mmCIF file of C-alpha atoms in Angstrom:
data_model
loop_
_atom_site.group_PDB
_atom_site.id
_atom_site.type_symbol
_atom_site.label_atom_id
_atom_site.label_comp_id
_atom_site.label_asym_id
_atom_site.label_seq_id
_atom_site.Cartn_x
_atom_site.Cartn_y
_atom_site.Cartn_z
ATOM 1 C CA MET A 44 -140.549 -161.383 -76.258
ATOM 2 C CA ALA A 45 -141.244 -158.707 -78.882
ATOM 3 C CA ILE A 46 -137.676 -157.387 -78.723
ATOM 4 C CA GLU A 47 -136.217 -160.885 -79.126
ATOM 5 C CA ALA A 48 -138.480 -161.532 -82.125
ATOM 6 C CA ILE A 49 -137.375 -158.283 -83.749
ATOM 7 C CA GLN A 50 -133.695 -159.082 -83.162
ATOM 8 C CA ALA A 51 -134.048 -162.607 -84.571
ATOM 9 C CA ALA A 52 -135.925 -161.365 -87.634
ATOM 10 C CA THR A 53 -133.410 -158.571 -88.201
ATOM 11 C CA SER A 54 -130.509 -161.033 -88.196
ATOM 12 C CA ALA A 55 -132.407 -163.203 -90.697
ATOM 13 C CA LEU A 56 -132.994 -160.153 -92.905
ATOM 14 C CA ARG A 57 -129.253 -159.494 -93.073
ATOM 15 C CA VAL A 58 -128.501 -163.091 -94.079
ATOM 16 C CA GLU A 59 -131.329 -163.277 -96.629
ATOM 17 C CA SER A 60 -130.223 -159.985 -98.134
ATOM 18 C CA ARG A 61 -126.740 -161.409 -98.680
ATOM 19 C CA ARG A 62 -128.219 -164.635 -100.039
ATOM 20 C CA VAL A 63 -130.330 -162.792 -102.619
ATOM 21 C CA SER A 64 -127.382 -160.560 -103.573
ATOM 22 C CA ARG A 65 -125.150 -163.606 -104.042
ATOM 23 C CA SER A 66 -127.737 -165.342 -106.245
ATOM 24 C CA ALA A 67 -128.086 -162.160 -108.281
ATOM 25 C CA HIS A 68 -124.305 -162.060 -108.683
ATOM 26 C CA ASN A 69 -124.286 -165.696 -109.804
ATOM 27 C CA LEU A 70 -126.986 -164.969 -112.366
ATOM 28 C CA ALA A 71 -125.143 -161.887 -113.635
ATOM 29 C CA ASN A 72 -122.175 -164.152 -114.420
ATOM 30 C CA LEU A 73 -124.167 -166.798 -116.265
ATOM 31 C CA ASN A 74 -121.947 -166.343 -119.344
ATOM 32 C CA THR A 75 -118.666 -165.438 -117.622
ATOM 33 C CA THR A 76 -115.758 -167.717 -118.519
ATOM 34 C CA GLY A 77 -114.456 -169.692 -115.556
ATOM 35 C CA PHE A 78 -117.005 -168.279 -113.122
ATOM 36 C CA THR A 79 -117.730 -170.475 -110.100
ATOM 37 C CA PRO A 80 -120.980 -169.562 -108.298
ATOM 38 C CA SER A 81 -121.098 -169.344 -104.517
ATOM 39 C CA ARG A 82 -123.728 -169.734 -101.835
ATOM 40 C CA THR A 83 -124.318 -168.375 -98.344
ATOM 41 C CA ASN A 84 -123.908 -170.674 -95.347
ATOM 42 C CA GLN A 85 -125.704 -169.813 -92.121
ATOM 43 C CA VAL A 86 -125.968 -171.050 -88.537
ATOM 44 C CA GLU A 87 -128.452 -170.379 -85.760
ATOM 45 C CA THR A 88 -127.257 -168.232 -82.868
ATOM 46 C CA ALA A 89 -127.847 -168.706 -79.155
ATOM 47 C CA ALA A 90 -130.143 -165.685 -79.199
ATOM 48 C CA GLY A 91 -132.470 -167.362 -81.673
ATOM 49 C CA GLY A 92 -131.413 -165.532 -84.821
ATOM 50 C CA VAL A 93 -129.101 -166.596 -87.642
ATOM 51 C CA GLN A 94 -125.777 -165.393 -88.927
ATOM 52 C CA GLU A 95 -123.728 -165.967 -92.054
ATOM 53 C CA THR A 96 -120.736 -168.190 -91.346
ATOM 54 C CA ALA A 97 -119.047 -168.192 -94.743
ATOM 55 C CA SER A 98 -119.591 -168.662 -98.446
ATOM 56 C CA SER A 99 -118.767 -171.871 -100.256
ATOM 57 C CA TYR A 100 -118.285 -172.527 -103.944
ATOM 58 C CA LEU A 101 -120.601 -174.732 -105.945
ATOM 59 C CA SER A 102 -119.975 -176.880 -109.007
ATOM 60 C CA GLN A 103 -117.575 -175.772 -111.715
ATOM 61 C CA GLY A 104 -118.823 -175.222 -115.236
ATOM 62 C CA PRO A 105 -118.192 -177.665 -118.101
ATOM 63 C CA VAL A 106 -115.009 -177.504 -120.161
ATOM 64 C CA LEU A 107 -115.765 -176.537 -123.771
ATOM 65 C CA PRO A 108 -113.391 -176.401 -126.776
ATOM 66 C CA SER A 109 -112.285 -173.027 -128.108
ATOM 67 C CA GLU A 110 -110.433 -171.791 -131.161
ATOM 68 C CA SER A 111 -107.229 -170.632 -129.428
ATOM 69 C CA PRO A 112 -104.473 -172.972 -128.174
ATOM 70 C CA LEU A 113 -103.702 -170.361 -125.495
ATOM 71 C CA ASP A 114 -107.142 -170.809 -123.955
ATOM 72 C CA LEU A 115 -106.604 -173.053 -120.937
ATOM 73 C CA ALA A 116 -109.130 -174.836 -118.733
ATOM 74 C CA LEU A 117 -108.603 -176.716 -115.487
ATOM 75 C CA ASN A 118 -110.266 -180.106 -115.388
ATOM 76 C CA GLY A 119 -110.369 -180.439 -111.611
ATOM 77 C CA GLY A 120 -109.317 -178.357 -108.621
ATOM 78 C CA GLY A 121 -107.062 -175.346 -108.410
ATOM 79 C CA PHE A 122 -106.558 -171.879 -109.805
ATOM 80 C CA PHE A 123 -104.206 -170.290 -112.303
ATOM 81 C CA VAL A 124 -101.783 -167.878 -110.633
ATOM 82 C CA LEU A 125 -101.569 -164.254 -111.794
ATOM 83 C CA ASP A 126 -99.294 -161.332 -110.997
ATOM 84 C CA ASP A 127 -101.674 -158.625 -109.787
ATOM 85 C CA GLY A 128 -99.261 -155.890 -110.889
ATOM 86 C CA GLN A 129 -98.793 -154.618 -107.330
ATOM 87 C CA GLY A 130 -96.403 -157.199 -105.982
ATOM 88 C CA GLY A 131 -99.137 -159.651 -105.026
ATOM 89 C CA ARG A 132 -100.890 -162.657 -106.475
ATOM 90 C CA ALA A 133 -104.383 -163.196 -107.824
ATOM 91 C CA TYR A 134 -106.032 -166.515 -108.630
ATOM 92 C CA THR A 135 -108.490 -167.394 -111.382
ATOM 93 C CA ARG A 136 -110.115 -170.265 -113.231
ATOM 94 C CA ALA A 137 -110.755 -168.080 -116.276
ATOM 95 C CA GLY A 138 -108.094 -169.274 -118.707
ATOM 96 C CA ASN A 139 -108.897 -167.013 -121.667
ATOM 97 C CA PHE A 140 -105.241 -166.033 -122.033
ATOM 98 C CA SER A 141 -103.393 -164.290 -124.848
ATOM 99 C CA LEU A 142 -99.953 -162.828 -125.615
ATOM 100 C CA ASN A 143 -99.247 -159.147 -125.018
ATOM 101 C CA GLN A 144 -96.972 -157.045 -127.257
ATOM 102 C CA ASP A 145 -93.916 -158.499 -125.513
ATOM 103 C CA GLY A 146 -94.984 -162.079 -126.126
ATOM 104 C CA VAL A 147 -95.909 -162.640 -122.471
ATOM 105 C CA LEU A 148 -98.945 -164.751 -121.547
ATOM 106 C CA VAL A 149 -101.575 -162.566 -119.820
ATOM 107 C CA ASP A 150 -105.235 -162.664 -118.825
ATOM 108 C CA SER A 151 -108.014 -160.394 -120.061
ATOM 109 C CA LEU A 152 -106.832 -157.572 -117.754
ATOM 110 C CA ALA A 153 -103.191 -157.899 -118.873
ATOM 111 C CA ARG A 154 -102.122 -159.594 -115.627
ATOM 112 C CA GLU A 155 -99.190 -161.929 -116.269
ATOM 113 C CA VAL A 156 -99.647 -165.659 -115.765
ATOM 114 C CA LEU A 157 -97.159 -167.095 -113.270
ATOM 115 C CA PRO A 158 -94.646 -168.595 -113.616
ATOM 116 C CA ARG A 159 -93.973 -166.037 -116.369
ATOM 117 C CA VAL A 160 -94.440 -167.384 -119.887
ATOM 118 C CA GLU A 161 -92.565 -165.342 -122.498
ATOM 119 C CA VAL A 162 -92.792 -166.787 -125.990
ATOM 120 C CA PRO A 163 -89.657 -166.258 -128.137
ATOM 121 C CA ALA A 164 -90.179 -164.189 -131.267
ATOM 122 C CA GLU A 165 -88.876 -167.048 -133.415
ATOM 123 C CA ALA A 166 -91.423 -169.529 -132.069
ATOM 124 C CA HIS A 167 -94.010 -170.687 -134.586
ATOM 125 C CA SER A 168 -96.406 -172.227 -132.068
ATOM 126 C CA VAL A 169 -96.959 -173.025 -128.413
ATOM 127 C CA SER A 170 -98.147 -176.269 -126.858
ATOM 128 C CA VAL A 171 -99.352 -176.831 -123.297
ATOM 129 C CA SER A 172 -99.431 -180.327 -121.813
ATOM 130 C CA PRO A 173 -102.057 -181.537 -119.312
ATOM 131 C CA GLN A 174 -99.329 -181.307 -116.648
ATOM 132 C CA GLY A 175 -98.713 -177.642 -117.459
ATOM 133 C CA GLU A 176 -95.496 -177.858 -119.453
ATOM 134 C CA VAL A 177 -95.454 -174.984 -121.964
ATOM 135 C CA ALA A 178 -93.238 -175.726 -124.965
ATOM 136 C CA PHE A 179 -92.181 -173.149 -127.562
ATOM 137 C CA LEU A 180 -91.896 -174.766 -130.974
ATOM 138 C CA GLY A 181 -89.844 -173.532 -133.917
ATOM 139 C CA THR A 182 -89.280 -174.740 -137.466
ATOM 140 C CA GLY A 183 -89.868 -178.445 -137.890
ATOM 141 C CA GLY A 184 -91.274 -178.744 -134.379
ATOM 142 C CA MET A 185 -87.928 -177.962 -132.741
ATOM 143 C CA VAL A 186 -88.380 -177.130 -129.058
ATOM 144 C CA LEU A 187 -86.927 -173.669 -128.373
ATOM 145 C CA GLY A 188 -87.704 -173.635 -124.660
ATOM 146 C CA ARG A 189 -90.032 -174.755 -121.917
ATOM 147 C CA VAL A 190 -91.813 -173.265 -118.897
ATOM 148 C CA GLN A 191 -93.584 -175.249 -116.178
ATOM 149 C CA LEU A 192 -96.890 -173.757 -115.072
ATOM 150 C CA GLU A 193 -98.160 -174.197 -111.530
ATOM 151 C CA THR A 194 -101.662 -174.012 -110.121
ATOM 152 C CA ALA A 195 -102.738 -173.113 -106.588
ATOM 153 C CA VAL A 196 -105.179 -174.850 -104.269
ATOM 154 C CA PHE A 197 -106.545 -173.611 -100.938
ATOM 155 C CA GLY A 198 -107.779 -175.353 -97.817
ATOM 156 C CA ASN A 199 -110.946 -173.247 -97.925
ATOM 157 C CA PRO A 200 -111.439 -171.771 -101.417
ATOM 158 C CA GLY A 201 -114.781 -170.355 -100.238
ATOM 159 C CA GLY A 202 -112.768 -167.945 -98.085
ATOM 160 C CA LEU A 203 -111.071 -166.301 -101.071
ATOM 161 C CA ALA A 204 -111.983 -162.654 -101.670
ATOM 162 C CA PRO A 205 -113.187 -161.727 -105.180
ATOM 163 C CA VAL A 206 -111.389 -158.984 -107.089
ATOM 164 C CA GLU A 207 -111.757 -157.398 -110.512
ATOM 165 C CA GLY A 208 -111.594 -159.569 -113.588
ATOM 166 C CA ASN A 209 -113.109 -162.803 -112.262
ATOM 167 C CA ALA A 210 -110.189 -163.454 -109.924
ATOM 168 C CA PHE A 211 -109.610 -163.881 -106.193
ATOM 169 C CA VAL A 212 -107.030 -163.041 -103.559
ATOM 170 C CA GLU A 213 -105.896 -164.950 -100.505
ATOM 171 C CA THR A 214 -107.424 -164.230 -97.087
ATOM 172 C CA THR A 215 -106.966 -165.621 -93.598
ATOM 173 C CA GLU A 216 -110.188 -167.589 -94.128
ATOM 174 C CA SER A 217 -108.935 -169.221 -97.347
ATOM 175 C CA GLY A 218 -105.576 -170.147 -95.905
ATOM 176 C CA PRO A 219 -102.318 -169.908 -97.880
ATOM 177 C CA PRO A 220 -102.007 -171.297 -101.405
ATOM 178 C CA VAL A 221 -100.340 -174.619 -102.100
ATOM 179 C CA ASN A 222 -98.681 -174.430 -105.509
ATOM 180 C CA ALA A 223 -97.862 -177.484 -107.594
ATOM 181 C CA ALA A 224 -97.835 -178.712 -111.180
ATOM 182 C CA PRO A 225 -101.240 -179.440 -112.726
ATOM 183 C CA GLY A 226 -102.174 -183.082 -112.403
ATOM 184 C CA THR A 227 -100.681 -183.567 -108.949
ATOM 185 C CA PRO A 228 -103.143 -184.606 -106.197
ATOM 186 C CA GLY A 229 -105.765 -181.894 -105.703
ATOM 187 C CA HIS A 230 -104.675 -180.002 -108.830
ATOM 188 C CA GLY A 231 -106.669 -180.495 -112.008
ATOM 189 C CA GLU A 232 -105.017 -181.154 -115.329
ATOM 190 C CA ILE A 233 -104.887 -178.453 -117.997
ATOM 191 C CA VAL A 234 -106.958 -178.745 -121.152
ATOM 192 C CA SER A 235 -105.373 -176.650 -123.898
ATOM 193 C CA GLY A 236 -107.603 -175.027 -126.495
ATOM 194 C CA ALA A 237 -110.592 -175.044 -124.168
ATOM 195 C CA LEU A 238 -112.352 -172.844 -121.644
ATOM 196 C CA GLN A 239 -114.387 -173.562 -118.560
ATOM 197 C CA SER A 240 -117.839 -172.045 -118.895
ATOM 198 C CA SER A 241 -119.757 -170.536 -116.005
ATOM 199 C CA GLY A 242 -120.945 -172.980 -113.364
ATOM 200 C CA THR A 243 -124.111 -170.981 -112.667
ATOM 201 C CA ASP A 244 -127.263 -173.123 -112.709
ATOM 202 C CA LEU A 245 -129.991 -170.807 -113.994
ATOM 203 C CA ALA A 246 -132.924 -172.789 -112.563
ATOM 204 C CA ARG A 247 -131.330 -173.218 -109.124
ATOM 205 C CA GLU A 248 -130.416 -169.545 -108.819
ATOM 206 C CA MET A 249 -133.906 -168.426 -109.862
ATOM 207 C CA VAL A 250 -135.420 -170.690 -107.189
ATOM 208 C CA ASN A 251 -132.928 -169.374 -104.613
ATOM 209 C CA MET A 252 -133.845 -165.803 -105.521
ATOM 210 C CA MET A 253 -137.569 -166.473 -105.059
ATOM 211 C CA LEU A 254 -137.073 -168.337 -101.779
ATOM 212 C CA GLY A 255 -134.813 -165.599 -100.477
ATOM 213 C CA GLN A 256 -137.317 -162.893 -101.390
ATOM 214 C CA ARG A 257 -140.179 -164.785 -99.727
ATOM 215 C CA SER A 258 -138.105 -165.301 -96.583
ATOM 216 C CA PHE A 259 -137.158 -161.613 -96.603
ATOM 217 C CA GLU A 260 -140.821 -160.599 -96.831
ATOM 218 C CA ALA A 261 -141.778 -162.991 -94.006
ATOM 219 C CA ASN A 262 -139.113 -161.551 -91.726
ATOM 220 C CA ILE A 263 -140.194 -158.001 -92.569
ATOM 221 C CA LYS A 264 -143.702 -158.934 -91.355
ATOM 222 C CA THR A 265 -142.200 -160.402 -88.179
ATOM 223 C CA VAL A 266 -140.398 -157.140 -87.482
ATOM 224 C CA GLN A 267 -143.582 -155.146 -88.118
ATOM 225 C CA THR A 268 -145.624 -157.412 -85.840
ATOM 226 C CA GLY A 269 -142.981 -157.217 -83.116
ATOM 227 C CA ASP A 270 -142.903 -153.446 -83.425
ATOM 228 C CA GLU A 271 -146.705 -153.276 -83.065
ATOM 229 C CA MET A 272 -146.612 -155.565 -80.007
ATOM 230 C CA LEU A 273 -143.881 -153.466 -78.435
ATOM 231 C CA GLY A 274 -145.892 -150.307 -79.075
ATOM 232 C CA SER A 275 -148.982 -151.821 -77.447
ATOM 233 C CA ILE A 276 -146.951 -152.858 -74.412
ATOM 234 C CA LEU A 277 -145.507 -149.389 -74.034
ATOM 235 C CA ASP A 278 -149.002 -147.862 -74.329
ATOM 236 C CA ILE A 279 -150.264 -150.142 -71.555
ATOM 237 C CA VAL A 280 -147.296 -149.387 -69.336
ATOM 238 C CA GLY A 281 -147.631 -145.698 -70.001
#
């Protein structure tokens, strides 16, 4: 009985530790552009303990206007696609993009947005439609060229693995990406000249932190009590 109680409490400690860490991470990104907070999901085991099954993403932050037409927000599902610089792809909802010295659209870590958007030197301005059509405009509004952006959606976005720069990479848990033009079913439309703010709910995360800490403390006491019971049993047997 004592051993089972210790094992169950230990499994709960592991889950609660991850829960508190995840809430702390959400709070640390309260002001991070495009950040989508996550939560820990758990299930009871046959042995009486609990285990983490996966993480799932919570509500997205509101879309707010910005001063740059190259700032892009997604009003709905999906992720912008980035070239990770190593032959792979990364995915983000942080659309604070800019042009590098070659006139290529990049994110804050200089990762290129895909499909590649290279603005001609003679272009006076750039416009992005809700459906992701990027138009390069010259004198008198003449269109010098166009590029069609695509966004990616996943069957289980909670299975994506976070990487540097508020981005994610595909995993077996997330499933493969499905790329399509913004505005198609499941893919949000693009809002040009706007950014999605962090979706972190300060009050909810503070409550989660307190509940997680209380649960952690309760399970610590369970382990201590189980250890004392086990010691008493061994003393009697001895």
